Amino acid sequence: MEFLSNLVNGISLGSVYAVIALGYTMVYGIARMLNFAHGDIIMVGGYICFIVMTSLGLPSIVGILAAVVVCTILGITIERVAYKPLRSAPSLAVLITAIGVSYLLQNLALLIWGSDPKSFTSVVSMEPLRLFDGSLVITGETIVTIVVSAIIMAALTLFVNRTKVGHAMLAVSEDKGAAQLMGINVNATISLTFAIGSALAAVAGVLLCSAQPSLLPTTGAMPGIKAFVAAVFGGIGSIPGAMIGGVLLGIIEILSKYYISSQISDAIVFAVLIVVLLVRPAGILGKQIREKV
Amino acid sequence: MGTMLSVRDLHVSYGAIKAIKGISFDVNEGEIVTLIGANGAGKTTTLHAISRLLHAESGEIEFCGHSLTHMEAYKIIKLGLTQVPEGRRVFANLTVQQNLEMGAYTRTDGPDAIAADYEMVFERLPRLKERRRQTAGTLSGGEQQMLAIGRALMCRPKMLLLDEPSMGLSPLLVQEIFHIIQDINKDGVTVLLVEQNAKKALEIANRAYVLETGTIAMSGNAQELANDPKVRAAYLGG
């Protein structure tokens, strides 16, 4: 029963990682860059939801919507201001810029909201689910997180695979020049990708803060890195890869926390990444690219 | 027969290297015009400059009265000008049908008109029909070339820019592709054809320009050029 409970918690945490990893992997697939500021969008989403709910006293749904809107605009703005001018710059310059944006967001949050942790009120008001005569208790947050993440992943998969705009995103990720010849606006597609990724990060932020209610300017950093690991684990650039990688990573983290040691569970997560990359350098679902000689 | 595409004094550079050094040429409505030349003469660069995938250093490019010189690349297809790029560049992870859908990306005349054009493309290129649900990456080189042409036709172009459609294909397939190009032209699509296979290109073209290291060395009626001793010696194997 302990194992089952840990497994459910692992799937729940993992599905948040998956939602965050989708943002990483889509941006990588389309813009060929690692947006290390992605994790901090989660934190901004958490704070916006917190302010609307706690300071303004509005219902949680307003808080969630506000977080999504603010993060979407923030994501598009960051891309326009910081990344777009570097479209033809070497990838190292873009990477350093992304790390810079990450620190900028953390320090802005520190300036605006201060360094003491805010206690986030959960947006979930569902009663815990008691199974097997109460020997397995699943919290409302866990259930809502799994359900919301599953809906997001299904909707995104349908959008990318079944709509014309989704196909255009795949086309841009494969060949920007050919996509332009077809009349696809590459800059608009990149903006759309950042918008979707940031909106997902906002939702992930609210879910994460509901499960672990302490909110700090650095709240997004660790989940951001974990989600990045999940994206690489699943095969960066691959949407189903990010989902599988995220869920697996969450399960590994929770199980190793419980059965091995809570202190080294993060180390185990990263060790798994190293092993996967040694065996399959492109990740679980990544394309094995042969270097052309 | 008005001028459809006109290029005036075009210069294109890659950094310090001048690839195109002031070329001018015209393509008239209904024609097949070919741009021939050796590897590195600047043929693909010229097409990329017209499609705005590359920025021209100076010069004027005009299509049907619209200046393309400062236009964004993705807007050009709406004018009725599209390119079948060198190396096909089909979207390998999309299916044949989805590739064709991308060709019709900018069309606003409704799903029925687009569906009718899928059938038009499949009629013209029957091999694609059998493979419509396959991803483009699984097609043979010849099929990919047909898909690249079909994809371009889906925007109902007035003019096609074809970059080395014969590259890497067997002689039989080259024959087939050139027949397809002639058929498309007969149906009213103007063609600018870039080819290393000068012999084949001169056979189907009305007029031709010979590019040599970024300048136009010769131009004129395709048949006359095919019989010109200099062209024969340099491009047709004597």
PDB file of C-alpha atoms in Angstrom, chain A:
ATOM      1  CA  MET A   1       0.000   0.000   0.000  1.00  0.00           C
ATOM      2  CA  GLU A   2       2.911   2.315   0.774  1.00  0.00           C
ATOM      3  CA  PHE A   3       4.287   1.579  -2.644  1.00  0.00           C
ATOM      4  CA  LEU A   4       0.973   2.387  -4.320  1.00  0.00           C
ATOM      5  CA  SER A   5       0.695   5.638  -2.426  1.00  0.00           C
ATOM      6  CA  ASN A   6       4.242   6.600  -3.389  1.00  0.00           C
ATOM      7  CA  LEU A   7       3.565   5.635  -6.977  1.00  0.00           C
ATOM      8  CA  VAL A   8       0.493   7.881  -7.160  1.00  0.00           C
ATOM      9  CA  ASN A   9       2.445  10.757  -5.615  1.00  0.00           C
ATOM     10  CA  GLY A  10       5.256  10.122  -8.069  1.00  0.00           C
ATOM     11  CA  ILE A  11       2.875  10.224 -11.014  1.00  0.00           C
ATOM     12  CA  SER A  12       1.402  13.451  -9.686  1.00  0.00           C
ATOM     13  CA  LEU A  13       4.774  15.177  -9.271  1.00  0.00           C
ATOM     14  CA  GLY A  14       5.918  13.690 -12.551  1.00  0.00           C
ATOM     15  CA  SER A  15       2.940  15.013 -14.441  1.00  0.00           C
ATOM     16  CA  VAL A  16       3.803  18.546 -13.276  1.00  0.00           C
ATOM     17  CA  TYR A  17       7.360  17.969 -14.488  1.00  0.00           C
ATOM     18  CA  ALA A  18       5.886  16.757 -17.761  1.00  0.00           C
ATOM     19  CA  VAL A  19       3.810  19.921 -18.194  1.00  0.00           C
ATOM     20  CA  ILE A  20       6.897  22.063 -17.525  1.00  0.00           C
ATOM     21  CA  ALA A  21       9.071  19.864 -19.735  1.00  0.00           C
ATOM     22  CA  LEU A  22       6.636  20.408 -22.622  1.00  0.00           C
ATOM     23  CA  GLY A  23       7.561  24.092 -22.551  1.00  0.00           C
ATOM     24  CA  TYR A  24      11.269  23.280 -22.655  1.00  0.00           C
ATOM     25  CA  THR A  25      10.953  20.738 -25.412  1.00  0.00           C
ATOM     26  CA  MET A  26       8.622  22.755 -27.656  1.00  0.00           C
ATOM     27  CA  VAL A  27      10.806  25.853 -27.422  1.00  0.00           C
ATOM     28  CA  TYR A  28      13.858  23.721 -28.148  1.00  0.00           C
ATOM     29  CA  GLY A  29      12.134  22.036 -31.098  1.00  0.00           C
ATOM     30  CA  ILE A  30      11.056  25.311 -32.697  1.00  0.00           C
ATOM     31  CA  ALA A  31      13.636  27.902 -31.663  1.00  0.00           C
ATOM     32  CA  ARG A  32      16.592  25.510 -31.135  1.00  0.00           C
ATOM     33  CA  MET A  33      17.396  27.069 -27.781  1.00  0.00           C
ATOM     34  CA  LEU A  34      17.335  25.994 -24.136  1.00  0.00           C
ATOM     35  CA  ASN A  35      15.208  28.531 -22.309  1.00  0.00           C
ATOM     36  CA  PHE A  36      16.647  28.309 -18.810  1.00  0.00           C
ATOM     37  CA  ALA A  37      14.304  31.088 -17.682  1.00  0.00           C
ATOM     38  CA  HIS A  38      11.400  28.698 -18.168  1.00  0.00           C
ATOM     39  CA  GLY A  39      11.523  27.483 -14.548  1.00  0.00           C
ATOM     40  CA  ASP A  40      11.214  31.033 -13.232  1.00  0.00           C
ATOM     41  CA  ILE A  41       8.003  31.532 -15.177  1.00  0.00           C
ATOM     42  CA  ILE A  42       6.584  28.865 -12.831  1.00  0.00           C
ATOM     43  CA  MET A  43       7.533  31.027  -9.856  1.00  0.00           C
ATOM     44  CA  VAL A  44       5.952  34.138 -11.412  1.00  0.00           C
ATOM     45  CA  GLY A  45       2.775  32.123 -12.033  1.00  0.00           C
ATOM     46  CA  GLY A  46       2.749  31.101  -8.370  1.00  0.00           C
ATOM     47  CA  TYR A  47       3.156  34.675  -7.118  1.00  0.00           C
ATOM     48  CA  ILE A  48       0.501  36.105  -9.445  1.00  0.00           C
ATOM     49  CA  CYS A  49      -1.998  33.478  -8.321  1.00  0.00           C
ATOM     50  CA  PHE A  50      -1.022  34.120  -4.684  1.00  0.00           C
ATOM     51  CA  ILE A  51      -1.544  37.892  -4.984  1.00  0.00           C
ATOM     52  CA  VAL A  52      -4.899  37.595  -6.684  1.00  0.00           C
ATOM     53  CA  MET A  53      -6.176  35.034  -4.188  1.00  0.00           C
ATOM     54  CA  THR A  54      -4.626  36.172  -0.906  1.00  0.00           C
ATOM     55  CA  SER A  55      -4.029  39.911  -1.292  1.00  0.00           C
ATOM     56  CA  LEU A  56      -7.037  40.707  -3.471  1.00  0.00           C
ATOM     57  CA  GLY A  57      -9.227  37.984  -2.024  1.00  0.00           C
ATOM     58  CA  LEU A  58     -10.553  36.846  -5.396  1.00  0.00           C
ATOM     59  CA  PRO A  59     -11.611  33.250  -6.154  1.00  0.00           C
ATOM     60  CA  SER A  60      -8.956  30.740  -7.119  1.00  0.00           C
ATOM     61  CA  ILE A  61     -10.134  30.454 -10.728  1.00  0.00           C
ATOM     62  CA  VAL A  62      -9.419  34.193 -11.199  1.00  0.00           C
ATOM     63  CA  GLY A  63      -5.978  33.626  -9.702  1.00  0.00           C
ATOM     64  CA  ILE A  64      -5.237  30.790 -12.108  1.00  0.00           C
ATOM     65  CA  LEU A  65      -6.445  32.766 -15.127  1.00  0.00           C
ATOM     66  CA  ALA A  66      -4.425  35.817 -14.056  1.00  0.00           C
ATOM     67  CA  ALA A  67      -1.316  33.653 -13.669  1.00  0.00           C
ATOM     68  CA  VAL A  68      -1.820  32.171 -17.138  1.00  0.00           C
ATOM     69  CA  VAL A  69      -2.372  35.577 -18.779  1.00  0.00           C
ATOM     70  CA  VAL A  70       0.577  37.270 -17.053  1.00  0.00           C
ATOM     71  CA  CYS A  71       2.951  34.360 -17.754  1.00  0.00           C
ATOM     72  CA  THR A  72       1.892  34.160 -21.407  1.00  0.00           C
ATOM     73  CA  ILE A  73       2.583  37.860 -21.902  1.00  0.00           C
ATOM     74  CA  LEU A  74       5.838  37.559 -19.951  1.00  0.00           C
ATOM     75  CA  GLY A  75       6.976  34.616 -22.086  1.00  0.00           C
ATOM     76  CA  ILE A  76       6.245  36.410 -25.367  1.00  0.00           C
ATOM     77  CA  THR A  77       7.938  39.582 -24.085  1.00  0.00           C
ATOM     78  CA  ILE A  78      11.085  37.749 -22.968  1.00  0.00           C
ATOM     79  CA  GLU A  79      11.350  36.108 -26.392  1.00  0.00           C
ATOM     80  CA  ARG A  80      10.877  39.432 -28.238  1.00  0.00           C
ATOM     81  CA  VAL A  81      13.258  41.457 -26.094  1.00  0.00           C
ATOM     82  CA  ALA A  82      15.968  38.977 -25.116  1.00  0.00           C
ATOM     83  CA  TYR A  83      16.036  36.103 -27.628  1.00  0.00           C
ATOM     84  CA  LYS A  84      14.750  37.429 -30.943  1.00  0.00           C
ATOM     85  CA  PRO A  85      17.704  39.818 -31.472  1.00  0.00           C
ATOM     86  CA  LEU A  86      19.966  36.754 -31.080  1.00  0.00           C
ATOM     87  CA  ARG A  87      18.219  34.637 -33.734  1.00  0.00           C
ATOM     88  CA  SER A  88      21.398  34.265 -35.778  1.00  0.00           C
ATOM     89  CA  ALA A  89      23.854  34.511 -32.876  1.00  0.00           C
ATOM     90  CA  PRO A  90      25.887  31.499 -31.696  1.00  0.00           C
ATOM     91  CA  SER A  91      23.893  29.217 -29.406  1.00  0.00           C
ATOM     92  CA  LEU A  92      26.229  29.886 -26.464  1.00  0.00           C
ATOM     93  CA  ALA A  93      25.215  33.565 -26.513  1.00  0.00           C
ATOM     94  CA  VAL A  94      21.543  32.588 -26.394  1.00  0.00           C
ATOM     95  CA  LEU A  95      22.169  30.131 -23.564  1.00  0.00           C
ATOM     96  CA  ILE A  96      23.985  32.740 -21.457  1.00  0.00           C
ATOM     97  CA  THR A  97      21.181  35.221 -22.153  1.00  0.00           C
ATOM     98  CA  ALA A  98      18.617  32.682 -20.956  1.00  0.00           C
ATOM     99  CA  ILE A  99      20.537  32.159 -17.711  1.00  0.00           C
ATOM    100  CA  GLY A 100      20.690  35.959 -17.356  1.00  0.00           C
ATOM    101  CA  VAL A 101      16.924  36.243 -17.830  1.00  0.00           C
ATOM    102  CA  SER A 102      16.480  33.551 -15.182  1.00  0.00           C
ATOM    103  CA  TYR A 103      18.496  35.544 -12.615  1.00  0.00           C
ATOM    104  CA  LEU A 104      16.700  38.726 -13.637  1.00  0.00           C
ATOM    105  CA  LEU A 105      13.286  37.171 -12.926  1.00  0.00           C
ATOM    106  CA  GLN A 106      14.423  35.724  -9.575  1.00  0.00           C
ATOM    107  CA  ASN A 107      15.868  39.015  -8.429  1.00  0.00           C
ATOM    108  CA  LEU A 108      12.882  41.028  -9.629  1.00  0.00           C
ATOM    109  CA  ALA A 109      10.689  38.688  -7.590  1.00  0.00           C
ATOM    110  CA  LEU A 110      12.979  39.214  -4.591  1.00  0.00           C
ATOM    111  CA  LEU A 111      12.677  42.993  -5.034  1.00  0.00           C
ATOM    112  CA  ILE A 112       8.894  42.965  -5.439  1.00  0.00           C
ATOM    113  CA  TRP A 113       7.816  40.224  -3.079  1.00  0.00           C
ATOM    114  CA  GLY A 114      10.715  40.003  -0.627  1.00  0.00           C
ATOM    115  CA  SER A 115      12.678  37.033   0.600  1.00  0.00           C
ATOM    116  CA  ASP A 116      10.341  35.565   3.217  1.00  0.00           C
ATOM    117  CA  PRO A 117       8.320  32.604   2.051  1.00  0.00           C
ATOM    118  CA  LYS A 118       4.671  33.203   1.253  1.00  0.00           C
ATOM    119  CA  SER A 119       2.286  30.550   2.315  1.00  0.00           C
ATOM    120  CA  PHE A 120       0.257  29.625  -0.734  1.00  0.00           C
ATOM    121  CA  THR A 121      -3.371  28.657  -0.259  1.00  0.00           C
ATOM    122  CA  SER A 122      -4.176  25.548  -2.262  1.00  0.00           C
ATOM    123  CA  VAL A 123      -6.502  26.151  -5.202  1.00  0.00           C
ATOM    124  CA  VAL A 124      -7.924  22.674  -4.684  1.00  0.00           C
ATOM    125  CA  SER A 125     -10.827  22.273  -2.270  1.00  0.00           C
ATOM    126  CA  MET A 126     -11.437  18.611  -2.958  1.00  0.00           C
ATOM    127  CA  GLU A 127     -11.655  16.087  -0.104  1.00  0.00           C
ATOM    128  CA  PRO A 128      -8.903  13.449  -0.046  1.00  0.00           C
ATOM    129  CA  LEU A 129      -9.817  10.153  -1.583  1.00  0.00           C
ATOM    130  CA  ARG A 130      -9.700   7.201   0.849  1.00  0.00           C
ATOM    131  CA  LEU A 131      -9.303   3.792  -0.735  1.00  0.00           C
ATOM    132  CA  PHE A 132      -8.987   0.293   0.736  1.00  0.00           C
ATOM    133  CA  ASP A 133     -10.700   1.237   4.017  1.00  0.00           C
ATOM    134  CA  GLY A 134      -8.562   4.306   4.430  1.00  0.00           C
ATOM    135  CA  SER A 135      -5.233   2.570   4.069  1.00  0.00           C
ATOM    136  CA  LEU A 136      -4.545   4.484   0.858  1.00  0.00           C
ATOM    137  CA  VAL A 137      -5.195   8.229   1.065  1.00  0.00           C
ATOM    138  CA  ILE A 138      -4.798  10.339  -2.058  1.00  0.00           C
ATOM    139  CA  THR A 139      -5.005  14.093  -1.554  1.00  0.00           C
ATOM    140  CA  GLY A 140      -7.237  16.297  -3.660  1.00  0.00           C
ATOM    141  CA  GLU A 141      -4.143  18.141  -4.946  1.00  0.00           C
ATOM    142  CA  THR A 142      -2.659  14.887  -6.205  1.00  0.00           C
ATOM    143  CA  ILE A 143      -5.810  13.940  -8.074  1.00  0.00           C
ATOM    144  CA  VAL A 144      -6.373  17.394  -9.565  1.00  0.00           C
ATOM    145  CA  THR A 145      -2.715  17.613 -10.626  1.00  0.00           C
ATOM    146  CA  ILE A 146      -2.873  14.289 -12.442  1.00  0.00           C
ATOM    147  CA  VAL A 147      -6.209  15.065 -14.115  1.00  0.00           C
ATOM    148  CA  VAL A 148      -5.275  18.618 -15.177  1.00  0.00           C
ATOM    149  CA  SER A 149      -1.877  17.505 -16.493  1.00  0.00           C
ATOM    150  CA  ALA A 150      -3.438  14.645 -18.440  1.00  0.00           C
ATOM    151  CA  ILE A 151      -5.973  17.018 -20.016  1.00  0.00           C
ATOM    152  CA  ILE A 152      -3.218  19.494 -20.925  1.00  0.00           C
ATOM    153  CA  MET A 153      -1.063  16.787 -22.485  1.00  0.00           C
ATOM    154  CA  ALA A 154      -3.954  15.324 -24.470  1.00  0.00           C
ATOM    155  CA  ALA A 155      -5.070  18.756 -25.680  1.00  0.00           C
ATOM    156  CA  LEU A 156      -1.555  19.731 -26.718  1.00  0.00           C
ATOM    157  CA  THR A 157      -1.019  16.452 -28.553  1.00  0.00           C
ATOM    158  CA  LEU A 158      -4.283  16.932 -30.452  1.00  0.00           C
ATOM    159  CA  PHE A 159      -3.417  20.553 -31.229  1.00  0.00           C
ATOM    160  CA  VAL A 160       0.018  19.724 -32.624  1.00  0.00           C
ATOM    161  CA  ASN A 161      -0.995  16.609 -34.557  1.00  0.00           C
ATOM    162  CA  ARG A 162      -4.474  17.481 -35.778  1.00  0.00           C
ATOM    163  CA  THR A 163      -4.566  21.202 -36.564  1.00  0.00           C
ATOM    164  CA  LYS A 164      -3.067  23.166 -39.417  1.00  0.00           C
ATOM    165  CA  VAL A 165      -1.282  25.515 -37.006  1.00  0.00           C
ATOM    166  CA  GLY A 166       0.115  22.499 -35.137  1.00  0.00           C
ATOM    167  CA  HIS A 167       1.409  21.021 -38.376  1.00  0.00           C
ATOM    168  CA  ALA A 168       2.957  24.389 -39.193  1.00  0.00           C
ATOM    169  CA  MET A 169       4.791  24.254 -35.844  1.00  0.00           C
ATOM    170  CA  LEU A 170       6.158  20.815 -36.741  1.00  0.00           C
ATOM    171  CA  ALA A 171       7.148  22.159 -40.162  1.00  0.00           C
ATOM    172  CA  VAL A 172       9.003  25.105 -38.602  1.00  0.00           C
ATOM    173  CA  SER A 173      10.801  22.809 -36.174  1.00  0.00           C
ATOM    174  CA  GLU A 174      11.986  20.721 -39.091  1.00  0.00           C
ATOM    175  CA  ASP A 175      12.984  23.306 -41.692  1.00  0.00           C
ATOM    176  CA  LYS A 176      12.490  27.036 -41.146  1.00  0.00           C
ATOM    177  CA  GLY A 177      13.442  27.984 -44.708  1.00  0.00           C
ATOM    178  CA  ALA A 178      11.024  25.548 -46.338  1.00  0.00           C
ATOM    179  CA  ALA A 179       8.319  26.601 -43.869  1.00  0.00           C
ATOM    180  CA  GLN A 180       8.769  30.223 -44.937  1.00  0.00           C
ATOM    181  CA  LEU A 181       8.472  29.209 -48.575  1.00  0.00           C
ATOM    182  CA  MET A 182       5.050  27.756 -47.651  1.00  0.00           C
ATOM    183  CA  GLY A 183       4.021  31.111 -46.204  1.00  0.00           C
ATOM    184  CA  ILE A 184       4.445  30.186 -42.539  1.00  0.00           C
ATOM    185  CA  ASN A 185       5.469  33.147 -40.402  1.00  0.00           C
ATOM    186  CA  VAL A 186       8.391  31.724 -38.433  1.00  0.00           C
ATOM    187  CA  ASN A 187       8.590  34.589 -35.919  1.00  0.00           C
ATOM    188  CA  ALA A 188       4.881  34.302 -35.139  1.00  0.00           C
ATOM    189  CA  THR A 189       5.268  30.545 -34.701  1.00  0.00           C
ATOM    190  CA  ILE A 190       8.139  31.048 -32.245  1.00  0.00           C
ATOM    191  CA  SER A 191       6.036  33.588 -30.298  1.00  0.00           C
ATOM    192  CA  LEU A 192       3.141  31.122 -30.194  1.00  0.00           C
ATOM    193  CA  THR A 193       5.461  28.426 -28.860  1.00  0.00           C
ATOM    194  CA  PHE A 194       6.697  30.671 -26.064  1.00  0.00           C
ATOM    195  CA  ALA A 195       3.101  31.644 -25.297  1.00  0.00           C
ATOM    196  CA  ILE A 196       1.975  28.014 -24.988  1.00  0.00           C
ATOM    197  CA  GLY A 197       5.042  27.011 -22.968  1.00  0.00           C
ATOM    198  CA  SER A 198       4.632  29.925 -20.552  1.00  0.00           C
ATOM    199  CA  ALA A 199       0.902  29.333 -20.092  1.00  0.00           C
ATOM    200  CA  LEU A 200       1.665  25.708 -19.229  1.00  0.00           C
ATOM    201  CA  ALA A 201       4.365  26.857 -16.792  1.00  0.00           C
ATOM    202  CA  ALA A 202       1.803  29.089 -15.060  1.00  0.00           C
ATOM    203  CA  VAL A 203      -0.565  26.156 -14.573  1.00  0.00           C
ATOM    204  CA  ALA A 204       2.338  24.026 -13.365  1.00  0.00           C
ATOM    205  CA  GLY A 205       3.289  26.780 -10.905  1.00  0.00           C
ATOM    206  CA  VAL A 206      -0.189  26.868  -9.408  1.00  0.00           C
ATOM    207  CA  LEU A 207      -0.345  23.060  -9.137  1.00  0.00           C
ATOM    208  CA  LEU A 208       3.134  22.852  -7.622  1.00  0.00           C
ATOM    209  CA  CYS A 209       2.467  25.577  -5.060  1.00  0.00           C
ATOM    210  CA  SER A 210      -0.832  23.934  -4.129  1.00  0.00           C
ATOM    211  CA  ALA A 211       0.993  20.720  -3.304  1.00  0.00           C
ATOM    212  CA  GLN A 212       4.009  22.378  -1.642  1.00  0.00           C
ATOM    213  CA  PRO A 213       2.621  25.641  -0.254  1.00  0.00           C
ATOM    214  CA  SER A 214       5.812  27.609   0.439  1.00  0.00           C
ATOM    215  CA  LEU A 215       6.499  30.230  -2.241  1.00  0.00           C
ATOM    216  CA  LEU A 216       9.921  31.860  -2.706  1.00  0.00           C
ATOM    217  CA  PRO A 217      11.659  33.711  -5.559  1.00  0.00           C
ATOM    218  CA  THR A 218      13.696  30.548  -6.118  1.00  0.00           C
ATOM    219  CA  THR A 219      10.676  28.215  -6.082  1.00  0.00           C
ATOM    220  CA  GLY A 220      10.806  27.666  -9.840  1.00  0.00           C
ATOM    221  CA  ALA A 221      14.513  26.920 -10.120  1.00  0.00           C
ATOM    222  CA  MET A 222      14.621  23.282  -8.984  1.00  0.00           C
ATOM    223  CA  PRO A 223      11.400  22.126 -10.733  1.00  0.00           C
ATOM    224  CA  GLY A 224      12.691  23.977 -13.821  1.00  0.00           C
ATOM    225  CA  ILE A 225      15.964  22.045 -13.793  1.00  0.00           C
ATOM    226  CA  LYS A 226      14.127  18.773 -13.096  1.00  0.00           C
ATOM    227  CA  ALA A 227      11.767  19.406 -16.001  1.00  0.00           C
ATOM    228  CA  PHE A 228      14.752  20.184 -18.211  1.00  0.00           C
ATOM    229  CA  VAL A 229      16.235  16.845 -17.158  1.00  0.00           C
ATOM    230  CA  ALA A 230      12.877  15.228 -17.958  1.00  0.00           C
ATOM    231  CA  ALA A 231      12.867  16.797 -21.426  1.00  0.00           C
ATOM    232  CA  VAL A 232      16.405  15.570 -22.138  1.00  0.00           C
ATOM    233  CA  PHE A 233      15.558  12.198 -20.602  1.00  0.00           C
ATOM    234  CA  GLY A 234      12.581  11.790 -22.956  1.00  0.00           C
ATOM    235  CA  GLY A 235      14.455  13.162 -25.962  1.00  0.00           C
ATOM    236  CA  ILE A 236      14.575  16.948 -26.259  1.00  0.00           C
ATOM    237  CA  GLY A 237      12.355  18.269 -29.038  1.00  0.00           C
ATOM    238  CA  SER A 238       9.920  15.360 -28.697  1.00  0.00           C
ATOM    239  CA  ILE A 239       6.510  16.124 -27.184  1.00  0.00           C
ATOM    240  CA  PRO A 240       5.604  12.546 -26.147  1.00  0.00           C
ATOM    241  CA  GLY A 241       9.201  12.225 -24.917  1.00  0.00           C
ATOM    242  CA  ALA A 242       8.756  15.153 -22.523  1.00  0.00           C
ATOM    243  CA  MET A 243       5.572  13.586 -21.144  1.00  0.00           C
ATOM    244  CA  ILE A 244       7.136  10.174 -20.580  1.00  0.00           C
ATOM    245  CA  GLY A 245      10.357  11.696 -19.242  1.00  0.00           C
ATOM    246  CA  GLY A 246       8.474  13.929 -16.807  1.00  0.00           C
ATOM    247  CA  VAL A 247       6.284  11.185 -15.367  1.00  0.00           C
ATOM    248  CA  LEU A 248       9.199   8.733 -15.059  1.00  0.00           C
ATOM    249  CA  LEU A 249      11.348  11.334 -13.363  1.00  0.00           C
ATOM    250  CA  GLY A 250       8.621  12.118 -10.809  1.00  0.00           C
ATOM    251  CA  ILE A 251       8.181   8.443  -9.994  1.00  0.00           C
ATOM    252  CA  ILE A 252      11.932   7.885  -9.656  1.00  0.00           C
ATOM    253  CA  GLU A 253      12.249  10.934  -7.409  1.00  0.00           C
ATOM    254  CA  ILE A 254       9.444   9.982  -5.008  1.00  0.00           C
ATOM    255  CA  LEU A 255      10.381   6.305  -4.839  1.00  0.00           C
ATOM    256  CA  SER A 256      14.057   7.030  -4.208  1.00  0.00           C
ATOM    257  CA  LYS A 257      13.071   9.624  -1.597  1.00  0.00           C
ATOM    258  CA  TYR A 258      11.048   7.009   0.259  1.00  0.00           C
ATOM    259  CA  TYR A 259      13.042   3.835  -0.199  1.00  0.00           C
ATOM    260  CA  ILE A 260      16.606   5.103  -0.444  1.00  0.00           C
ATOM    261  CA  SER A 261      17.170   8.489   1.111  1.00  0.00           C
ATOM    262  CA  SER A 262      15.352  11.808   0.963  1.00  0.00           C
ATOM    263  CA  GLN A 263      18.692  13.586   1.034  1.00  0.00           C
ATOM    264  CA  ILE A 264      20.133  12.040  -2.089  1.00  0.00           C
ATOM    265  CA  SER A 265      16.937  11.639  -4.124  1.00  0.00           C
ATOM    266  CA  ASP A 266      17.907  14.607  -6.345  1.00  0.00           C
ATOM    267  CA  ALA A 267      21.335  13.087  -6.888  1.00  0.00           C
ATOM    268  CA  ILE A 268      19.659   9.842  -7.927  1.00  0.00           C
ATOM    269  CA  VAL A 269      17.464  11.716 -10.423  1.00  0.00           C
ATOM    270  CA  PHE A 270      20.515  13.276 -12.054  1.00  0.00           C
ATOM    271  CA  ALA A 271      22.424   9.983 -11.954  1.00  0.00           C
ATOM    272  CA  VAL A 272      19.574   8.343 -13.864  1.00  0.00           C
ATOM    273  CA  LEU A 273      19.862  11.087 -16.460  1.00  0.00           C
ATOM    274  CA  ILE A 274      23.566  10.432 -16.860  1.00  0.00           C
ATOM    275  CA  VAL A 275      22.983   6.700 -17.295  1.00  0.00           C
ATOM    276  CA  VAL A 276      20.207   7.257 -19.853  1.00  0.00           C
ATOM    277  CA  LEU A 277      22.378   9.649 -21.817  1.00  0.00           C
ATOM    278  CA  LEU A 278      25.259   7.182 -21.805  1.00  0.00           C
ATOM    279  CA  VAL A 279      23.040   4.426 -23.186  1.00  0.00           C
ATOM    280  CA  ARG A 280      20.789   6.532 -25.426  1.00  0.00           C
ATOM    281  CA  PRO A 281      22.419   9.925 -26.025  1.00  0.00           C
ATOM    282  CA  ALA A 282      19.306  11.338 -27.723  1.00  0.00           C
ATOM    283  CA  GLY A 283      16.979  10.350 -24.878  1.00  0.00           C
ATOM    284  CA  ILE A 284      14.185   7.793 -24.810  1.00  0.00           C
ATOM    285  CA  LEU A 285      12.220   9.045 -27.833  1.00  0.00           C
ATOM    286  CA  GLY A 286      14.804  11.357 -29.378  1.00  0.00           C
ATOM    287  CA  LYS A 287      15.961  10.954 -32.937  1.00  0.00           C
ATOM    288  CA  GLN A 288      19.361   9.319 -33.096  1.00  0.00           C
ATOM    289  CA  ILE A 289      21.115  11.775 -35.351  1.00  0.00           C
ATOM    290  CA  ARG A 290      24.136  10.547 -37.209  1.00  0.00           C
ATOM    291  CA  GLU A 291      26.797  13.165 -37.646  1.00  0.00           C
ATOM    292  CA  LYS A 292      27.346  13.812 -41.327  1.00  0.00           C
ATOM    293  CA  VAL A 293      30.994  13.481 -42.206  1.00  0.00           C
TER     294      VAL A 293
END
